[in-house]
């Protein structure tokens, strides 16, 4: 027996931002990142739709990429002043994740980040406000997931806060918001969405519901990502990538991820490699590794009229190259000496990462280390 948990309302389609008019409340705080939603007029539209719903709004701006605990605490203070009954995360995943964490501290001011990082430590939410997520990147699926990733820069650690209590009440998936995304962000975040679909599809707790969503999202990414990068203003393509990211998010929030993420988290934390880029580099070799225990990659190869895991691994590498993303960690510019110095620690941490628990094949220290090394060199593994 298992459950399938997603937001109660998922509005999707070009122009679906307008559904903000249906939200019930009196006061909203909108959390945004930098200036892109101001420049492209999305913030103004958001505030106007809220006004039509009779909701006043205040804006907390300046959430940085990989949001810090300091920013979250500043936001929580702002929430305490403004007393919203609707919290809106608007922008990239960093803005939305920061908004989720601010919401927790608004509801439970006495909490600490360390406490909340324990699995499912978040208490019952929605005593003060509901949560609306409006993403402007097509990758992480945070509009769907019970996850917020916050960075403690002093300790140099990323804390994932994991709880279905954090699953937004409303998600708005409007591809129009993505047209202003730069090419490299489109490519990296799109490959992140692909990795969510692929890892969810082979998760050791996968089920039919999530398989359908995961496979559908993979198909959409292959068909649309190159065009989203090459023709950024083509809105139907933007919407297709936004839908893909959301569908992959639905799958992975329910059946979790695998060692692509466990390993990528370490390379991101240690060398600052963009999350989606790290995932794309790791995916072909992780597919080869996992293919020894699961035949499910054959279903994914069938999307291309092919049959084997190796053929699917090559399709992933081909897509990565076609959107201008590097094919090895060496090609990302990581110095060999520094790589060698960090390799054992990254391997150790990847083994302990919670995502490893859901990988179809249980890896050893030596195996993770060898996959890392092959992905640094840009070679294929065979074990
Ligand atoms: N919550 C989750 O489920 C989850 C899952 C995986 C990763 N993460 C976390 O998500 C964060 C990364 O989020 P992200 O990939 O969405 O990137 P991001 O939010 O950090 O945004 C990347 C950059 O793109 C800009 N940007 C975003 N949308 C734009 C648009 N439409 N037009 C122009 N510029 C735009 C941002 O201002 C920023 O400079 C990391 O902190 C990662 O750890 C969270
Ligand atoms: Zn990811």
XYZ file of C-alpha atoms and ligand atoms in Angstrom:
428
model
C 0.000 0.000 0.000
C 1.207 3.487 -0.736
C -0.041 7.037 -1.271
C 0.327 9.595 -4.031
C 0.677 13.163 -2.761
C 0.629 16.285 -4.948
C -0.798 19.823 -4.526
C -4.586 20.032 -4.373
C -4.768 22.482 -7.280
C -2.380 22.407 -10.234
C -3.251 25.107 -12.782
C -1.316 24.614 -16.003
C -1.131 26.104 -19.462
C -0.077 29.369 -21.073
C -1.739 32.248 -19.238
C -2.641 30.098 -16.213
C -1.167 32.754 -13.888
C -4.629 34.287 -14.162
C -5.933 31.556 -11.822
C -4.525 33.636 -8.969
C -7.880 35.388 -9.160
C -9.442 32.269 -7.601
C -7.228 32.218 -4.497
C -8.950 32.948 -1.200
C -7.269 35.168 1.385
C -6.738 38.730 2.525
C -2.980 39.340 2.610
C -0.208 37.745 0.549
C 3.546 37.928 0.838
C 5.237 37.258 -2.513
C 8.817 35.977 -2.259
C 10.999 36.619 -5.330
C 14.656 36.289 -6.312
C 16.431 39.007 -8.286
C 14.895 41.345 -10.787
C 13.721 39.067 -13.628
C 10.062 38.944 -12.487
C 10.089 42.725 -12.133
C 11.644 43.272 -15.580
C 9.356 40.884 -17.444
C 6.200 42.262 -15.827
C 5.257 38.977 -14.075
C 5.355 40.494 -10.575
C 3.013 43.303 -11.591
C 0.598 40.829 -13.235
C 0.700 38.670 -10.100
C -0.148 41.601 -7.843
C -2.945 42.728 -10.174
C -4.560 39.263 -10.233
C -4.346 39.137 -6.434
C -5.995 42.562 -6.201
C -8.836 41.231 -8.342
C -9.227 38.448 -5.766
C -9.372 41.060 -3.009
C -5.920 40.122 -1.703
C -3.414 42.820 -0.725
C 0.231 41.918 -1.311
C 3.702 42.755 -0.029
C 6.944 41.656 -1.700
C 10.074 40.132 -0.145
C 12.818 40.372 -2.780
C 16.495 39.494 -3.084
C 16.555 35.729 -2.534
C 19.935 34.580 -3.895
C 20.669 31.360 -5.845
C 21.026 28.518 -3.307
C 19.216 30.516 -0.595
C 20.909 30.945 2.770
C 19.511 30.539 6.275
C 20.166 34.277 6.827
C 17.830 35.173 3.966
C 15.218 32.749 5.310
C 15.344 34.334 8.778
C 15.041 37.845 7.277
C 12.009 36.664 5.341
C 10.432 35.080 8.426
C 10.764 38.419 10.216
C 9.060 40.143 7.284
C 6.248 37.558 7.417
C 5.805 38.214 11.165
C 5.343 41.932 10.419
C 3.016 41.434 7.458
C 0.965 38.506 8.863
C 0.027 36.955 5.471
C -2.613 34.255 5.083
C -1.231 33.432 1.616
C 2.481 32.815 0.939
C 3.567 32.940 -2.700
C 6.929 31.672 -3.976
C 7.438 33.238 -7.417
C 10.507 32.629 -9.590
C 13.271 30.032 -9.762
C 13.418 27.175 -7.294
C 15.703 29.199 -5.036
C 12.953 31.802 -4.444
C 10.276 29.139 -3.940
C 12.417 27.022 -1.583
C 13.291 30.104 0.457
C 9.577 30.974 0.648
C 8.780 27.441 1.879
C 11.376 27.709 4.667
C 10.237 31.247 5.630
C 6.698 29.847 5.846
C 7.880 27.146 8.308
C 9.642 29.728 10.515
C 6.588 32.001 10.310
C 4.389 29.159 11.588
C 7.003 27.834 14.046
C 9.341 30.737 15.000
C 11.114 28.645 17.637
C 12.374 26.048 15.087
C 16.009 25.635 14.049
C 17.268 24.585 10.639
C 19.147 21.615 12.145
C 15.934 20.308 13.721
C 13.952 20.752 10.518
C 16.564 18.910 8.457
C 15.682 15.663 10.274
C 13.351 13.655 8.004
C 9.684 14.644 8.334
C 10.370 16.936 11.332
C 8.074 19.713 10.080
C 4.933 19.960 12.215
C 1.400 20.571 10.883
C 1.447 23.624 8.615
C -1.344 25.950 7.403
C -2.210 27.324 10.849
C -1.424 30.815 9.551
C -1.160 30.633 5.741
C -1.508 28.506 2.614
C 1.295 28.176 0.043
C 1.169 28.980 -3.679
C 4.153 28.072 -5.896
C 4.698 29.743 -9.268
C 7.936 28.547 -10.911
C 9.824 30.442 -13.628
C 12.415 27.699 -14.273
C 11.531 24.257 -15.654
C 13.630 21.858 -13.648
C 13.421 21.105 -9.964
C 9.645 20.596 -9.662
C 9.598 22.388 -6.299
C 6.040 23.562 -7.063
C 5.054 19.926 -6.475
C 7.555 18.574 -3.969
C 7.607 18.398 -0.196
C 11.178 19.643 -0.262
C 13.078 22.877 0.384
C 16.863 23.113 0.073
C 18.530 25.749 2.285
C 22.250 26.500 2.533
C 24.163 27.237 5.726
C 27.106 29.124 4.232
C 29.009 29.269 7.553
C 29.000 25.478 7.809
C 29.251 24.999 4.034
C 26.278 22.606 4.093
C 22.984 22.317 2.205
C 20.039 21.287 4.378
C 17.153 19.549 2.657
C 13.911 20.058 4.617
C 11.757 17.080 3.615
C 8.076 16.796 4.542
C 4.799 16.381 2.699
C 3.628 19.302 4.888
C 5.718 21.469 2.529
C 3.859 20.317 -0.583
C 2.276 23.531 -1.922
C -1.509 23.936 -1.836
C -1.575 25.498 -5.284
C 0.912 25.173 -8.160
C 0.695 27.389 -11.239
C 2.562 26.023 -14.271
C 2.551 28.873 -16.786
C 5.210 28.549 -19.512
C 4.972 32.269 -20.325
C 7.035 32.936 -17.186
C 9.957 30.957 -18.617
C 10.493 32.871 -21.864
C 13.065 35.168 -20.235
C 15.197 32.272 -18.905
C 18.790 32.429 -20.283
C 19.888 29.513 -22.514
C 22.309 27.931 -20.040
C 19.679 28.014 -17.240
C 17.114 26.465 -19.633
C 19.583 23.695 -20.555
C 20.745 22.887 -17.016
C 17.292 22.984 -15.431
C 15.773 20.958 -18.306
C 18.397 18.239 -17.826
C 17.596 18.280 -14.093
C 13.950 17.575 -14.965
C 15.101 14.714 -17.218
C 17.157 13.227 -14.381
C 14.113 13.371 -12.069
C 12.067 11.395 -14.588
C 14.824 8.831 -15.197
C 15.661 8.316 -11.513
C 11.999 8.118 -10.451
C 11.320 5.582 -13.234
C 13.923 3.128 -11.888
C 13.454 3.918 -8.167
C 13.264 0.807 -6.015
C 9.821 1.966 -4.816
C 8.527 2.900 -8.295
C 4.895 2.164 -9.068
C 2.576 2.440 -12.082
C 1.267 5.909 -11.240
C 4.716 7.400 -11.037
C 6.065 5.356 -13.968
C 3.485 6.932 -16.284
C 4.359 10.450 -15.149
C 8.103 9.817 -15.215
C 8.082 8.296 -18.707
C 5.799 11.048 -20.011
C 8.134 13.707 -18.644
C 11.197 12.060 -20.224
C 9.492 11.956 -23.616
C 8.578 15.657 -23.320
C 12.133 16.713 -22.379
C 13.682 14.877 -25.340
C 11.144 16.379 -27.738
C 11.303 19.956 -26.434
C 14.526 20.871 -24.638
C 16.694 21.588 -27.730
C 14.004 23.913 -29.114
C 13.489 25.634 -25.741
C 17.213 26.493 -25.771
C 17.372 27.473 -29.462
C 14.055 29.387 -29.649
C 13.491 30.844 -26.181
C 10.363 32.794 -27.169
C 8.491 29.765 -28.554
C 5.863 29.571 -25.822
C 4.309 26.166 -26.608
C 7.782 24.632 -26.197
C 8.281 26.516 -22.920
C 4.955 25.156 -21.690
C 5.898 21.599 -22.701
C 9.149 21.859 -20.687
C 7.265 23.359 -17.750
C 4.781 20.461 -17.863
C 7.667 17.974 -18.099
C 9.328 19.441 -15.017
C 6.049 19.372 -13.084
C 5.260 15.764 -14.093
C 8.772 14.616 -13.172
C 8.333 16.447 -9.848
C 5.084 14.546 -9.185
C 6.884 11.271 -9.773
C 9.972 11.978 -7.715
C 8.244 13.529 -4.726
C 6.452 10.179 -4.356
C 9.136 7.596 -5.253
C 12.344 9.617 -4.747
C 15.584 9.647 -6.667
C 18.826 7.643 -6.917
C 22.606 7.924 -7.067
C 22.687 10.492 -9.880
C 21.352 12.950 -7.303
C 23.324 11.479 -4.387
C 26.552 11.968 -6.372
C 25.619 15.269 -8.003
C 24.832 16.876 -4.634
C 28.477 16.367 -3.624
C 29.976 17.731 -6.863
C 27.627 20.730 -6.612
C 28.497 21.383 -2.975
C 32.255 20.879 -3.452
C 32.924 22.445 -6.861
C 29.838 24.628 -7.503
C 28.845 22.689 -10.641
C 25.247 23.547 -11.665
C 22.906 20.830 -10.417
C 21.409 19.891 -13.814
C 24.823 19.856 -15.490
C 26.244 17.512 -12.828
C 23.245 15.205 -13.214
C 23.611 15.102 -16.990
C 27.287 14.136 -16.736
C 26.528 11.348 -14.247
C 23.426 9.917 -15.906
C 24.916 7.777 -18.728
C 27.305 5.906 -16.394
C 24.671 5.504 -13.663
C 22.321 4.035 -16.297
C 25.075 1.536 -17.260
C 25.634 0.697 -13.579
C 21.944 0.230 -12.728
C 21.191 -1.655 -15.952
C 22.843 -4.724 -14.403
C 19.835 -5.064 -12.053
C 16.884 -3.493 -13.895
C 15.481 -3.904 -17.393
C 13.456 -0.696 -17.143
C 15.847 1.426 -19.219
C 14.800 -0.736 -22.178
C 11.313 0.853 -21.911
C 12.958 4.266 -22.129
C 15.100 3.221 -25.125
C 11.815 2.191 -26.772
C 10.866 5.892 -26.872
C 13.522 6.103 -29.614
C 12.654 2.793 -31.320
C 15.625 1.173 -29.559
C 15.931 -1.588 -26.979
C 18.993 -1.433 -24.702
C 20.095 0.592 -21.692
C 23.324 1.450 -23.531
C 21.312 2.940 -26.386
C 19.294 5.001 -23.896
C 22.500 6.163 -22.139
C 23.755 7.390 -25.532
C 20.502 9.259 -26.192
C 20.953 11.073 -22.846
C 24.552 11.963 -23.731
C 23.422 13.118 -27.186
C 20.742 15.412 -25.739
C 23.248 16.849 -23.239
C 25.718 17.658 -26.036
C 22.973 19.129 -28.221
C 22.120 21.781 -25.599
C 25.769 22.734 -25.050
C 26.321 21.095 -21.641
C 29.716 19.547 -20.811
C 30.178 15.758 -21.039
C 32.684 15.309 -18.176
C 33.690 16.995 -14.919
C 37.121 17.628 -16.426
C 35.441 19.530 -19.278
C 33.651 21.666 -16.630
C 37.094 22.955 -15.663
C 37.566 21.096 -12.346
C 41.286 20.898 -11.578
C 42.574 17.288 -11.474
C 44.553 17.693 -8.268
C 41.567 19.224 -6.461
C 39.305 16.503 -7.833
C 41.632 13.773 -6.540
C 41.858 15.497 -3.151
C 38.049 15.519 -2.745
C 37.170 12.195 -4.377
C 37.070 9.995 -1.269
C 35.073 12.510 0.776
C 32.534 12.967 -2.044
C 32.227 9.180 -2.345
C 31.667 8.826 1.395
C 28.997 11.546 1.421
C 27.257 10.183 -1.698
C 26.914 6.778 -0.013
C 25.211 8.468 2.962
C 22.961 10.725 0.866
C 19.285 9.729 1.367
C 18.756 9.399 -2.417
C 21.113 6.375 -2.430
C 18.480 4.443 -0.459
C 16.116 4.487 -3.443
C 18.630 3.512 -6.137
C 17.795 0.162 -7.777
C 21.363 -1.151 -7.303
C 23.077 -0.808 -3.923
C 26.531 0.634 -4.629
C 29.798 0.036 -2.755
C 32.372 2.716 -1.940
C 34.631 1.433 -4.737
C 31.802 1.475 -7.287
C 30.729 5.068 -6.515
C 34.359 6.151 -6.630
C 34.885 4.467 -9.999
C 31.714 6.062 -11.459
C 32.917 9.488 -10.257
C 36.336 8.913 -11.830
C 34.894 7.780 -15.173
C 32.621 10.861 -15.189
C 35.639 13.065 -14.516
C 37.563 11.482 -17.389
C 34.561 11.285 -19.739
C 34.783 7.501 -20.164
C 32.124 4.760 -20.020
C 32.048 2.241 -17.159
C 31.515 -1.505 -17.571
C 30.663 -3.066 -14.212
N 12.917 21.941 -3.748
C 13.259 20.997 -4.581
O 12.467 20.091 -4.870
C 14.630 21.030 -5.182
C 15.053 19.981 -6.013
C 16.319 20.078 -6.586
C 17.125 21.209 -6.370
N 16.703 22.221 -5.545
C 17.483 23.483 -5.317
O 17.007 24.453 -6.286
C 17.992 25.477 -6.464
C 18.169 25.773 -7.946
O 16.954 26.237 -8.488
P 16.791 26.569 -10.053
O 17.510 25.555 -10.849
O 15.342 26.776 -10.313
O 17.593 27.926 -10.224
P 17.526 29.326 -9.415
O 16.215 29.564 -8.796
O 18.715 29.407 -8.522
O 17.678 30.337 -10.627
C 18.864 30.358 -11.421
C 19.053 31.760 -11.991
O 18.068 32.007 -13.010
C 17.354 33.216 -12.723
N 15.998 33.011 -13.253
C 15.046 32.153 -12.797
N 13.957 32.204 -13.585
C 14.212 33.120 -14.558
C 13.469 33.615 -15.681
N 12.252 33.126 -16.010
N 14.037 34.576 -16.448
C 15.290 35.029 -16.173
N 16.055 34.586 -15.144
C 15.517 33.649 -14.350
C 17.457 33.369 -11.209
O 17.281 34.721 -10.818
C 18.871 32.869 -10.960
O 19.823 33.861 -11.211
C 19.241 24.938 -5.765
O 19.374 25.596 -4.520
C 18.957 23.443 -5.560
O 19.664 22.916 -4.473
C 15.466 22.126 -4.959
Zn 17.445 17.455 -9.339
